[in-house]
One Martini backbone bead per residue (centre of mass of N, CA, C, O) as a GRO file, in nm:
protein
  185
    1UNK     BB    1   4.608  -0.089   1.684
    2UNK     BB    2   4.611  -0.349   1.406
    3UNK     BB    3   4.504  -0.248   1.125
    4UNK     BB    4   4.248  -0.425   1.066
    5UNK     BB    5   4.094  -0.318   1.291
    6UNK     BB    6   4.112  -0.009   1.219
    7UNK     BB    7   3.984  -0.043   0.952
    8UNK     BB    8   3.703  -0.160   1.041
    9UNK     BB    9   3.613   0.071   1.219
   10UNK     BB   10   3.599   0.267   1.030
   11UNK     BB   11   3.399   0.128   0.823
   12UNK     BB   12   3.139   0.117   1.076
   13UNK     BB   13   3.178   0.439   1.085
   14UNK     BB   14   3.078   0.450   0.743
   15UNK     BB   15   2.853   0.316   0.809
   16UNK     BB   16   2.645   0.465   1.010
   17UNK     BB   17   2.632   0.681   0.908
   18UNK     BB   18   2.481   0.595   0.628
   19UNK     BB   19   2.245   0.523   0.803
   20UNK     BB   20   2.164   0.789   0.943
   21UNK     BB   21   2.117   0.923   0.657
   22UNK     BB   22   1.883   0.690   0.583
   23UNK     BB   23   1.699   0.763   0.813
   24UNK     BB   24   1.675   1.087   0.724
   25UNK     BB   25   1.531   1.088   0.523
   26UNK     BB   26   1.268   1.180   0.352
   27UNK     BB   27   1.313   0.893   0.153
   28UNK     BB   28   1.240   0.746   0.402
   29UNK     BB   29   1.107   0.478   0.588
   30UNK     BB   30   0.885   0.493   0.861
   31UNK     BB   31   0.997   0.215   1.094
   32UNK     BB   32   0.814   0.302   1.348
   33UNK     BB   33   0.510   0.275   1.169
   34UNK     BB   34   0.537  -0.002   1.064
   35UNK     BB   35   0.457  -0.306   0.955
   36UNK     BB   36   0.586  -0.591   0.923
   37UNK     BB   37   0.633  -0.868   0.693
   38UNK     BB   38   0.590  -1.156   0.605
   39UNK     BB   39   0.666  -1.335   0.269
   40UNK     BB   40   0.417  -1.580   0.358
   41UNK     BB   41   0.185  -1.410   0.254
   42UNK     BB   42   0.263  -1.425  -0.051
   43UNK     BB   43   0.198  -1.708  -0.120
   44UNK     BB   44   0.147  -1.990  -0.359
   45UNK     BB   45  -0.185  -2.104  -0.385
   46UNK     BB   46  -0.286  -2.383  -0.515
   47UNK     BB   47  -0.464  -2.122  -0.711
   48UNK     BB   48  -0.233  -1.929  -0.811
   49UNK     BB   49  -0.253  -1.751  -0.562
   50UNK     BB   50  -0.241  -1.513  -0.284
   51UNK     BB   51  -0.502  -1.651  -0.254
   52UNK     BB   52  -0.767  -1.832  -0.175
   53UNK     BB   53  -0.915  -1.627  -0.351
   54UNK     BB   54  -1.109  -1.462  -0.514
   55UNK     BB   55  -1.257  -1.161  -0.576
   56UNK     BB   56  -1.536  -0.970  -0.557
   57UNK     BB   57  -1.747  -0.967  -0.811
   58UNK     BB   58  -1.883  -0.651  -0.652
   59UNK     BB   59  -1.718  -0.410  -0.684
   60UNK     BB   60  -1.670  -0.112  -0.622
   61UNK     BB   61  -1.691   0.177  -0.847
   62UNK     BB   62  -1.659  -0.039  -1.096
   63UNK     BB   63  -1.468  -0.205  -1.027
   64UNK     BB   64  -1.256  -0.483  -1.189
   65UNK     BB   65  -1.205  -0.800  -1.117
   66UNK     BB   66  -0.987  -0.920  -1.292
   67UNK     BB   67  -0.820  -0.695  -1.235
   68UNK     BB   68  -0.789  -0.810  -0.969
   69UNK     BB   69  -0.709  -1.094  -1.026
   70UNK     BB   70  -0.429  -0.957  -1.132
   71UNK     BB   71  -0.322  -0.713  -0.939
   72UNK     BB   72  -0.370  -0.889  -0.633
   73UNK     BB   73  -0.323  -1.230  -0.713
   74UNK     BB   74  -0.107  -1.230  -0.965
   75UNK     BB   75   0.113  -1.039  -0.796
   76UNK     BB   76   0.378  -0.829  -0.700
   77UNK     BB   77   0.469  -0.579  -0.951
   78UNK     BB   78   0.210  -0.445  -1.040
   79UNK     BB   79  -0.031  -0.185  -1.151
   80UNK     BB   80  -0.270  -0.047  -1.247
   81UNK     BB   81  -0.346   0.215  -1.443
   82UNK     BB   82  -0.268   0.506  -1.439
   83UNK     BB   83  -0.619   0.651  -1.343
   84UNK     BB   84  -0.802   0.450  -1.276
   85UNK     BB   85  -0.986   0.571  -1.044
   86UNK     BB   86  -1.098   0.820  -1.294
   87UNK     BB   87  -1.274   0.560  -1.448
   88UNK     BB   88  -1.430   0.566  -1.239
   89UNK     BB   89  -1.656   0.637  -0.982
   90UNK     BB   90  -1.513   0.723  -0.693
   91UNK     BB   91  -1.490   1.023  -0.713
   92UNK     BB   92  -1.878   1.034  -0.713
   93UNK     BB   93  -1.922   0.825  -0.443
   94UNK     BB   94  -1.745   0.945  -0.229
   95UNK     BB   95  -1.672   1.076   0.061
   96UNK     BB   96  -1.633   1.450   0.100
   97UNK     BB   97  -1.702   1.465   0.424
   98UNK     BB   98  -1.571   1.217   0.518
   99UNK     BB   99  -1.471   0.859   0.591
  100UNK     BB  100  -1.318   0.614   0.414
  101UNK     BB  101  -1.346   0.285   0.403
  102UNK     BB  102  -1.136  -0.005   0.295
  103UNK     BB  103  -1.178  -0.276   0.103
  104UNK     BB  104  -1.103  -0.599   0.086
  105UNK     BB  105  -1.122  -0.733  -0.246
  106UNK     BB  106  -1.142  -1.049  -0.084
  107UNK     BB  107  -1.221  -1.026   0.215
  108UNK     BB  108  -1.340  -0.785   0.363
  109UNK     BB  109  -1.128  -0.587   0.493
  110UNK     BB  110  -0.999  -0.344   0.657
  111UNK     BB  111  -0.750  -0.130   0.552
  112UNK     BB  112  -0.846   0.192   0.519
  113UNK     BB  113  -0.872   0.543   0.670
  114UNK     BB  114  -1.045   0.837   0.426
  115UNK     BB  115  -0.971   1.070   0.557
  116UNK     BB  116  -0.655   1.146   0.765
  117UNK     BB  117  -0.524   1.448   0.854
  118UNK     BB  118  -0.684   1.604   0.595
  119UNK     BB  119  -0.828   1.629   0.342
  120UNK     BB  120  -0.983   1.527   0.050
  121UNK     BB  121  -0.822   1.718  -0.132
  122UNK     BB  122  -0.600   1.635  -0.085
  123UNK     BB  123  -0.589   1.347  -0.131
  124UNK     BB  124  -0.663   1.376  -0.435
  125UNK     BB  125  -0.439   1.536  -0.535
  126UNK     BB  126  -0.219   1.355  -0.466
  127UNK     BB  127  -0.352   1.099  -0.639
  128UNK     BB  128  -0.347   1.263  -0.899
  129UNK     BB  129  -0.032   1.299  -0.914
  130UNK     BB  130   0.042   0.993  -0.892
  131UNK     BB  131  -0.234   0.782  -1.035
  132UNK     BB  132  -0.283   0.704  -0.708
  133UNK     BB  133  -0.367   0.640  -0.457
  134UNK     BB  134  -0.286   0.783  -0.150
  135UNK     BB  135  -0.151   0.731   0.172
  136UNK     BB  136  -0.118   0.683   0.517
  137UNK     BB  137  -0.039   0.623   0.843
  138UNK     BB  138  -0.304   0.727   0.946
  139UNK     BB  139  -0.466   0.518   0.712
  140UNK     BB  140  -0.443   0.253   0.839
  141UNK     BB  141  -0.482  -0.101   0.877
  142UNK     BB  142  -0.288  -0.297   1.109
  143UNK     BB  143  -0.431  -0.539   1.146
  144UNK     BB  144  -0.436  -0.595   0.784
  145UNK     BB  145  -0.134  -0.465   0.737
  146UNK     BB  146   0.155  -0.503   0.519
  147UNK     BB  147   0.500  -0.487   0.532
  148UNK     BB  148   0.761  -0.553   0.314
  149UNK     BB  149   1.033  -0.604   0.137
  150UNK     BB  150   1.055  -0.310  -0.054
  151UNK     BB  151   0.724  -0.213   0.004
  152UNK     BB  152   0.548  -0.426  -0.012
  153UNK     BB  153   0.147  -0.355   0.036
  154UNK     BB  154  -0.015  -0.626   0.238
  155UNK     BB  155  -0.267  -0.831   0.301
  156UNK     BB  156  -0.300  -1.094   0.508
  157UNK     BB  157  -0.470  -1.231   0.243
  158UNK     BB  158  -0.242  -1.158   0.015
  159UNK     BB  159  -0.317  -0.899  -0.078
  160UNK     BB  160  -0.193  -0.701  -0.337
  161UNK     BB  161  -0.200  -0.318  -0.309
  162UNK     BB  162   0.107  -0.200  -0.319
  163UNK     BB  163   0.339   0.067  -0.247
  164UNK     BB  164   0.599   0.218  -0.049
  165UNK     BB  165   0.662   0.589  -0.123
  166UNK     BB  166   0.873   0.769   0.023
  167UNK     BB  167   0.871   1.102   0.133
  168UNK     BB  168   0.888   1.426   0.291
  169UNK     BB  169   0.647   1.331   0.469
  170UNK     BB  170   0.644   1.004   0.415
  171UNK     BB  171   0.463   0.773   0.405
  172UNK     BB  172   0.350   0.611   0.093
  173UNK     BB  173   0.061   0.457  -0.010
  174UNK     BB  174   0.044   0.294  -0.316
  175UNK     BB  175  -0.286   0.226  -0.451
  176UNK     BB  176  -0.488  -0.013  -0.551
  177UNK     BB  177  -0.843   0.026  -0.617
  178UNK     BB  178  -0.904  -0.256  -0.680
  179UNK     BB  179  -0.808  -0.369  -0.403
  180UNK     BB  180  -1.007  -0.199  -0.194
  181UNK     BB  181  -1.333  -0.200  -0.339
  182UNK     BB  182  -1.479  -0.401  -0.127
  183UNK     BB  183  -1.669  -0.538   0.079
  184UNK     BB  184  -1.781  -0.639   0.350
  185UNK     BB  185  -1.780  -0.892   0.589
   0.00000   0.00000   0.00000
């Protein structure tokens, strides 16, 4: 075999490798589990938003709406400050003996249904350590989420919810909680 041959061969067994090696990583995200989404879900439309309107005005758990339209409408990479969710009644209204549904705080279209897989203290826990609801790949709802290149993870209509950070556990999607707020449509 010619020399620049045989660099290459060498070359793509040593790309197969890393990639081989960072697909079993375990904070590599399990690309089997996610949907992936178009980037012009996130296009930015007439109205200065990523999405057709603004979010709905009497957010759940006292969740405040400019903060919704400032952090899942009118952004892509920041998110509520770390410990939102504690700041506001969601922990004292939220359902802890069974699952809530989370709905997108444009749409009102399903997001996630949480605890599953889990039980609500486990939920709880790890949203207080990471500062943000912590969401898992069974509490998904893939008919309205995508993710993008990059980890960003948003509703189909737009909104930009947190962005996947995966663990040891797998994919956690770290969820801005004002995103999720909606009320049903």
């Amino acid at each position: 075999m010619p020399a620049p041959a045989a660099r290459f061969v060498g070359v793509l067994a040593a790309v197969s490798a890393v990639v081989a090696f960072v697909r079993a990583s375990p904070r590599a995200a399990r690309m089997d589990s996610l949907v992936l989404g178009d980037p012009s879900i996130m296009r930015q439309r007439a109205n200065g938003r990523s999405t057709e309107r603004a979010p709905q005005g009497n957010l759940l758990w006292g969740a405040d709406a400019s903060t919704a339209d400032r952090i899942c409408t009118r952004n892509r990479h920041y998110a509520e400050h770390s410990g939102y969710f504690r700041t506001i009644t969601f922990l004292d209204e939220v359902a802890s003996d069974g699952e809530t549904t989370y709905y997108d705080s444009v749409s009102g279209k399903p997001l996630f249904v949480a605890p599953r897989g889990r039980s609500f203290d486990e939920f709880v826990r790890e949203s207080k350590a990471h500062g943000w609801p912590s969401l898992r790949d069974e509490e998904v709802v893939w008919d309205n989420v995508r993710v993008l290149e990059g980890g960003e993870t948003v509703s189909l209509a737009g909104t930009h919810l947190g962005h996947n950070l995966p663990d040891g556990k797998g994919n956690r999607y770290c969820i801005n909680l004002c995103c999720v707020a909606g009320r049903p449509a």
